[in-house]
Coordinates of C-alpha atoms in Angstrom, one line a residue:
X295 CA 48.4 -183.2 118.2
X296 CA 50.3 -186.3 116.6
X297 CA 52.0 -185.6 112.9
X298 CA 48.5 -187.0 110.6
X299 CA 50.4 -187.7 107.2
X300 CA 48.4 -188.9 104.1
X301 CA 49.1 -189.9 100.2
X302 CA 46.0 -189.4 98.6
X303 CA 45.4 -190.4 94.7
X304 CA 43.3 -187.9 92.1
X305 CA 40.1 -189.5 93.4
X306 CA 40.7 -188.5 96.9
X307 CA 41.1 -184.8 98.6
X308 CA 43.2 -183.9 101.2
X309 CA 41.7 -183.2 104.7
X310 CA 40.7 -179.7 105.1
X311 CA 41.3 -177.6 108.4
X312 CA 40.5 -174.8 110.3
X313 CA 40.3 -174.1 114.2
X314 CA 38.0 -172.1 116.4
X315 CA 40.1 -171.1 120.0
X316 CA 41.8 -174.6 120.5
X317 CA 39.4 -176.9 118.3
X318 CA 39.1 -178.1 115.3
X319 CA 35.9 -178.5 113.6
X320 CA 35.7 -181.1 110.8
X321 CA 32.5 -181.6 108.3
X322 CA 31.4 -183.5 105.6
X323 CA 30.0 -182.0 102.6
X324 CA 29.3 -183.8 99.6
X325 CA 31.1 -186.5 100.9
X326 CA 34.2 -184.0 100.3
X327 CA 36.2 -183.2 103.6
X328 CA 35.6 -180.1 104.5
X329 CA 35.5 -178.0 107.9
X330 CA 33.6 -174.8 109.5
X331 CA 35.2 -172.0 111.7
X332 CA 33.8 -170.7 114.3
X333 CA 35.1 -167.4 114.8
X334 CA 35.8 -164.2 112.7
X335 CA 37.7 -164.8 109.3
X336 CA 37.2 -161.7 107.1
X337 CA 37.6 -163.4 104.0
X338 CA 35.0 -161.7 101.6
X339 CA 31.6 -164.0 101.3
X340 CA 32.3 -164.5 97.4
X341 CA 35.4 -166.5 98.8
X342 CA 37.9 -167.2 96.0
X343 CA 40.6 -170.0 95.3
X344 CA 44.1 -170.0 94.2
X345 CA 46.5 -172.9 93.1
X346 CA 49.8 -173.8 94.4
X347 CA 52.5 -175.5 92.4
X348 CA 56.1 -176.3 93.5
X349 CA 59.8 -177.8 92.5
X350 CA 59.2 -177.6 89.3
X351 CA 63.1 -178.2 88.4
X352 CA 63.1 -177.3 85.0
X353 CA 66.3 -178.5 83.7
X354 CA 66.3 -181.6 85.5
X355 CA 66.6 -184.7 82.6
X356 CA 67.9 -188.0 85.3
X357 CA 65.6 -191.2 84.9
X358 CA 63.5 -189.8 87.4
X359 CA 61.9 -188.2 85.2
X360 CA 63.7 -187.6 81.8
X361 CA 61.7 -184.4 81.0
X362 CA 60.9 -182.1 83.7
X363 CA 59.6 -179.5 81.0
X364 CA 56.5 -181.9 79.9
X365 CA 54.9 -182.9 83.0
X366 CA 55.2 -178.6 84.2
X367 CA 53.4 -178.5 81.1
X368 CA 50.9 -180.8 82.0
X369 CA 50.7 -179.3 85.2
X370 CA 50.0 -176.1 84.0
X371 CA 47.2 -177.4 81.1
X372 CA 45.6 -179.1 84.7
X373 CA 45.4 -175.7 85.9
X374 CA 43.8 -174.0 83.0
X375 CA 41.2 -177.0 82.9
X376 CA 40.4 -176.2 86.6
X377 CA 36.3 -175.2 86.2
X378 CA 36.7 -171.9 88.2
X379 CA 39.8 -169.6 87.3
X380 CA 41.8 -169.3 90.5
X381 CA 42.5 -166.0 91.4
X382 CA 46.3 -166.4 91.3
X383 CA 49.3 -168.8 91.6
X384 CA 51.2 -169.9 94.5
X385 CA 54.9 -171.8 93.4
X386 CA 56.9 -173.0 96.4
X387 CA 60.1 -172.9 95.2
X388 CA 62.9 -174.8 92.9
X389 CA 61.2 -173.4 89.6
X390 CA 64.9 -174.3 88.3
X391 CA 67.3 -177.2 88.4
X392 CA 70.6 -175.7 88.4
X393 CA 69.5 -172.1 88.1
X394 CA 70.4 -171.1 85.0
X395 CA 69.4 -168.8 82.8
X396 CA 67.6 -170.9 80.3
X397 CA 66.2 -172.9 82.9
X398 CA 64.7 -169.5 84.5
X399 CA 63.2 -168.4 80.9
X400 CA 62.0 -171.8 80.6
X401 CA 60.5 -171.6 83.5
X402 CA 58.7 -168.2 83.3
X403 CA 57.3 -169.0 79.4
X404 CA 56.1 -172.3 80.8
X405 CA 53.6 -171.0 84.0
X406 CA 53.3 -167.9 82.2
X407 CA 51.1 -170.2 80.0
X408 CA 48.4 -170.7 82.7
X409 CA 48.0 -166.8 82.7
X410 CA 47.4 -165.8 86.4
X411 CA 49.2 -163.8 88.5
X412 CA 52.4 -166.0 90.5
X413 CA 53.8 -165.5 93.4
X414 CA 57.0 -166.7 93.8
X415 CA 59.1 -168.4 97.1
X416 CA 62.6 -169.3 95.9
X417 CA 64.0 -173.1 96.5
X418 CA 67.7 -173.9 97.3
X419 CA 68.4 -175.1 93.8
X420 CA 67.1 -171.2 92.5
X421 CA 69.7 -169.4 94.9
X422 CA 73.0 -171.4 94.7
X423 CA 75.1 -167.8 95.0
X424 CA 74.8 -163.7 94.6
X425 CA 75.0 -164.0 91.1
X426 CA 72.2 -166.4 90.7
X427 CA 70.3 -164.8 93.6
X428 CA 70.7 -161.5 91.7
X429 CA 69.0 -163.5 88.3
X430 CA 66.3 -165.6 90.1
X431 CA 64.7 -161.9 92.1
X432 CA 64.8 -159.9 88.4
X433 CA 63.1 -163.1 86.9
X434 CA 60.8 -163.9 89.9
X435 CA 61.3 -161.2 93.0
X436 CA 60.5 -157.9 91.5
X437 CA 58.9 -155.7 94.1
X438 CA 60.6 -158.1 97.2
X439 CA 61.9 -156.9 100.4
X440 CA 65.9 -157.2 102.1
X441 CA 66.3 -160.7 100.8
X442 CA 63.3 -161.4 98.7
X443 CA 60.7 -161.8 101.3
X444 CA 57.5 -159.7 100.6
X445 CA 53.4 -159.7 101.6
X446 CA 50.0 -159.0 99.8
X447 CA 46.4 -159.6 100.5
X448 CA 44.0 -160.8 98.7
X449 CA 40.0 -160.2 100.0
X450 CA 40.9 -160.5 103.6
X451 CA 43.4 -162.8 103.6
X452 CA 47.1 -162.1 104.6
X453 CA 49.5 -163.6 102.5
X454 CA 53.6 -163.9 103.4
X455 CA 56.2 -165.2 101.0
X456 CA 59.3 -166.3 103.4
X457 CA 62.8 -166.9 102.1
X458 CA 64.4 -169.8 104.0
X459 CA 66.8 -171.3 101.2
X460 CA 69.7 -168.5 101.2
X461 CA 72.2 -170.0 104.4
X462 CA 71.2 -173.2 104.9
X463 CA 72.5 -175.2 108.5
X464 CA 73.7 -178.3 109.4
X465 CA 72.0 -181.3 107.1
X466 CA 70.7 -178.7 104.8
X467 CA 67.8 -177.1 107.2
X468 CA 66.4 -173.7 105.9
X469 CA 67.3 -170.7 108.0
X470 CA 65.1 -167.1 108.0
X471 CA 67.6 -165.3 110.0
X472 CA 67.1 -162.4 112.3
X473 CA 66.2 -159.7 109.5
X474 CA 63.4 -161.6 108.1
X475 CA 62.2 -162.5 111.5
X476 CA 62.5 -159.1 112.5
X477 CA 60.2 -158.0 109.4
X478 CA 57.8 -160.7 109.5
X479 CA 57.1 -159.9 113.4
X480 CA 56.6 -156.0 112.0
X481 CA 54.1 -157.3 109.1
X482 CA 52.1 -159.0 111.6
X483 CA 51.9 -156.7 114.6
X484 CA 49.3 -154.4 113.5
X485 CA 46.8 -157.1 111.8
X486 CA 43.7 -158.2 114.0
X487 CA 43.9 -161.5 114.9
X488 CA 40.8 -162.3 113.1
X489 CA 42.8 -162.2 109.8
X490 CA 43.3 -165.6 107.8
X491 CA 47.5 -165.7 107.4
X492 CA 48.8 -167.5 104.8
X493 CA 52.8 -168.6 105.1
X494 CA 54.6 -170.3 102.4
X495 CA 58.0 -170.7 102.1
X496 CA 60.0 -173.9 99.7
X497 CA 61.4 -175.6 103.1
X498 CA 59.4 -176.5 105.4
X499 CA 58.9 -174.6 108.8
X500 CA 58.1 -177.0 110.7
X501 CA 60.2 -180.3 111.4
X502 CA 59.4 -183.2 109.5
X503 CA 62.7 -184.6 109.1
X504 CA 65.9 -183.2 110.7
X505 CA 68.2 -185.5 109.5
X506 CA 67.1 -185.1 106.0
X507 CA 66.9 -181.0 105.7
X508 CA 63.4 -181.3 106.0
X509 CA 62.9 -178.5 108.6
X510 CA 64.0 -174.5 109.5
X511 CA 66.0 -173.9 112.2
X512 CA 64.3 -171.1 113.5
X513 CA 61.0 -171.8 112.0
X514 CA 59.4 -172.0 115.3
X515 CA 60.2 -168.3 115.7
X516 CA 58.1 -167.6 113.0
X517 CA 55.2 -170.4 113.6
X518 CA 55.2 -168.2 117.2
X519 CA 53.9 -165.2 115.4
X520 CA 50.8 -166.9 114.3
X521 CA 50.0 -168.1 117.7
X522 CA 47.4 -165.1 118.0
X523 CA 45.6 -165.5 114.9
X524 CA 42.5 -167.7 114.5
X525 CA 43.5 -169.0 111.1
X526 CA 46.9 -169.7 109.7
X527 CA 48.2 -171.9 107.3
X528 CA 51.3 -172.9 106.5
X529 CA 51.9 -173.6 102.3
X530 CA 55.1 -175.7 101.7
X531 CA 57.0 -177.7 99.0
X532 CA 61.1 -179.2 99.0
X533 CA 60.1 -182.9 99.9
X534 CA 58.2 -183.7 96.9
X535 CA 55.1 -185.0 98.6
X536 CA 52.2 -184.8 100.9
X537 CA 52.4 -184.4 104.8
X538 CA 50.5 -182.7 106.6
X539 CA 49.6 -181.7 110.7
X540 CA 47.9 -179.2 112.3
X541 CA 49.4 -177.6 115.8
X542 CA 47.1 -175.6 117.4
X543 CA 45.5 -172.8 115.1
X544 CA 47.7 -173.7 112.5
X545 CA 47.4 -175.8 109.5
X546 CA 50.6 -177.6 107.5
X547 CA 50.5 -178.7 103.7
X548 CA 53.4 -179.3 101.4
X549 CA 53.0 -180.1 98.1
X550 CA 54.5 -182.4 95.2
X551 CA 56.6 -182.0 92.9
X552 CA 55.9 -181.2 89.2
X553 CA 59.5 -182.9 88.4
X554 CA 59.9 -186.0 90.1
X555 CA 58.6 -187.7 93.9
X556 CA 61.2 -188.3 96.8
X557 CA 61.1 -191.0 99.1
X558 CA 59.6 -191.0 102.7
X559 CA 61.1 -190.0 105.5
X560 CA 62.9 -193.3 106.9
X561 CA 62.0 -195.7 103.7
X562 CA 65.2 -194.2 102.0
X563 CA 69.2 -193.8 103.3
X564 CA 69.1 -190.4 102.1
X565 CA 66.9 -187.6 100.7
X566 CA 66.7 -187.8 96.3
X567 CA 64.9 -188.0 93.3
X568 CA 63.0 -191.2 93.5
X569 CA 63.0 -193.6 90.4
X570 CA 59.0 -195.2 89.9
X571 CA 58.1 -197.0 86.9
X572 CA 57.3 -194.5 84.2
X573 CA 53.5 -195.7 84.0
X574 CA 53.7 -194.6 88.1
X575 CA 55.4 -190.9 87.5
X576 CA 52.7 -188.6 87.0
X577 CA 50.2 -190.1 89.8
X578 CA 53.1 -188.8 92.0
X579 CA 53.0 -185.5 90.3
X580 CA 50.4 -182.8 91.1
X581 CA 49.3 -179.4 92.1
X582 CA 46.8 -177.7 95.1
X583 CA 43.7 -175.9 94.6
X584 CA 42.6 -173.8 97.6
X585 CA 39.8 -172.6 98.3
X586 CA 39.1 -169.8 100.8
X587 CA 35.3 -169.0 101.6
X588 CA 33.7 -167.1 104.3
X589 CA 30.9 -169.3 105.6
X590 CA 30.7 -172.5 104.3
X591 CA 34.2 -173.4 103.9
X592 CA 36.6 -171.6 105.0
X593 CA 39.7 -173.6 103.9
X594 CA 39.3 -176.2 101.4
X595 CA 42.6 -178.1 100.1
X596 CA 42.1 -180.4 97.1
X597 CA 45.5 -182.4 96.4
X598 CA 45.2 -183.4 92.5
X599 CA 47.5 -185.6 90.8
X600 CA 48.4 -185.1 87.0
X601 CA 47.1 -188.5 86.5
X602 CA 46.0 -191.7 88.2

């Protein structure tokens, strides 16, 4: 199926997926986009929802956005707004800027705030070396496996944080390596293939732009593991904006930034932080609230801006 890439406001929600065999089945509820499986998902029939945030970048002060600090603030008071308390947090990676500590502390105090449960994925600008690895798993990766990679569930659903950030290839790609592999094929093996799998990682597995880093090398070893399972998603952040795609059983979403936007693939020479007018900033900005129910819904993405 073709890349389908959207930039959708506050007002709008981001179209919602799941697959039955080789099909996709899309609804309308409410006027909302939503979409039915046909199949097996043992996701409990309460159904519950979680948020994803991701790049944070506390730390980072440049005219894209003078104060990253505020508007993770403002991300996290659009959390605690949300009508129904999600069940936890999701952050993609780059909760730092430069990884220091302060930044880290900053960091925790300031998601802390929204007072869930997070589940961390480190970003490239977390890990920068062993020393900062070291701080960024105390902080963030207690209870992680090898390299900070680790797996819960949550009411049916599996859920896999992936490290991709630590040795980085040509033009900045992620790389899981053959450990990780080797444990996330182990994870998998024994679940039934009626379990909803839930991926995230802060680069994005799939290729969206080679050129720019926007992809893991050997992503497609790991996307190969969820080949069996009726319903997988893959949860993503590092470019700063919505894309999204579905291949096969598989959903994609990455997510915005809380710091600052980056530009489009191919609208820019390079890969940045992206300079709007200041009025324009925080319609750019956002976090994801998923919703995971049995029946009805059985994945549910709403994309919300902090303003706009």
């Amino acid at each position: 199926m073709d890349d389908t890439r959207a930039k959708l406001d506050r007002r709008q929600v981001l179209e919602c997926m799941v697959w039955a065999g080789t099909g996709v089945v899309w609804t309308l509820n409410g006027g909302v986009p939503a979409s039915r499986l046909i199949g097996e998902a043992k996701a409990e029939e309460s159904g519950f929802s979680f948020v994803q945030i991701s790049d944070s970048h506390v730390g980072f002060s440049k005219p894209a956005n003078p104060d990253a600090r505020a508007t993770l603030k403002e991300a996290i008071a659009k959390i605690k707004a949300l009508p129904q308390k999600p069940a936890f947090m999701l952050h993609t990676g780059d909760v730092s800027h430069l990884a220091r500590p302060q930044e880290f502390d900053d960091a925790h105090q300031l998601i802390g705030e929204a007072g869930l449960d997070v589940h961390y994925a480190p970003g490239e600008h977390d890990i920068v070396d062993p020393a900062t690895r070291a701080a960024y798993l105390e902080r963030f990766g207690k209870g992680a496996t090898g390299g900070g990679w680790y797996a819960f569930d949550h009411k049916g659903v599996h859920f896999v944080s992936l490290v991709n950030v630590v040795d980085l290839k040509k033009n900045g790609l992620g790389s899981l390596g053959p450990e990780q592999l080797a444990w996330l094929d182990n994870d998998l093996r024994g679940r039934s293939a009626s379990t909803p799998i839930v991926l995230f990682a802060h680069i994005p597995l799939w290729m969206v732009a080679p050129d720019w880093g926007w992809g893991t090398e050997d992503g497609a070893q790991a996307l190969q593991m969820l080949s069996r399972f009726g319903s997988a998603t893959v949860l993503n952040g590092h470019i700063h904006q919505l894309m999204q795609k579905v291949e096969g059983n598989v959903t994609f979403h990455t997510a915005r930034s809380t710091a600052f936007p980056q530009p489009a693939p191919g609208s820019a020479p390079s890969p940045g932080p992206m300079k709007v007018p200041a009025e324009k900033l925080r319609s750019m900005l956002g976090i994801a609230n998923i919703t995971f129910k049995r029946n009805d819904q059985p994945l549910a993405i709403i994309d919300s801006a902090l303003e706009g």
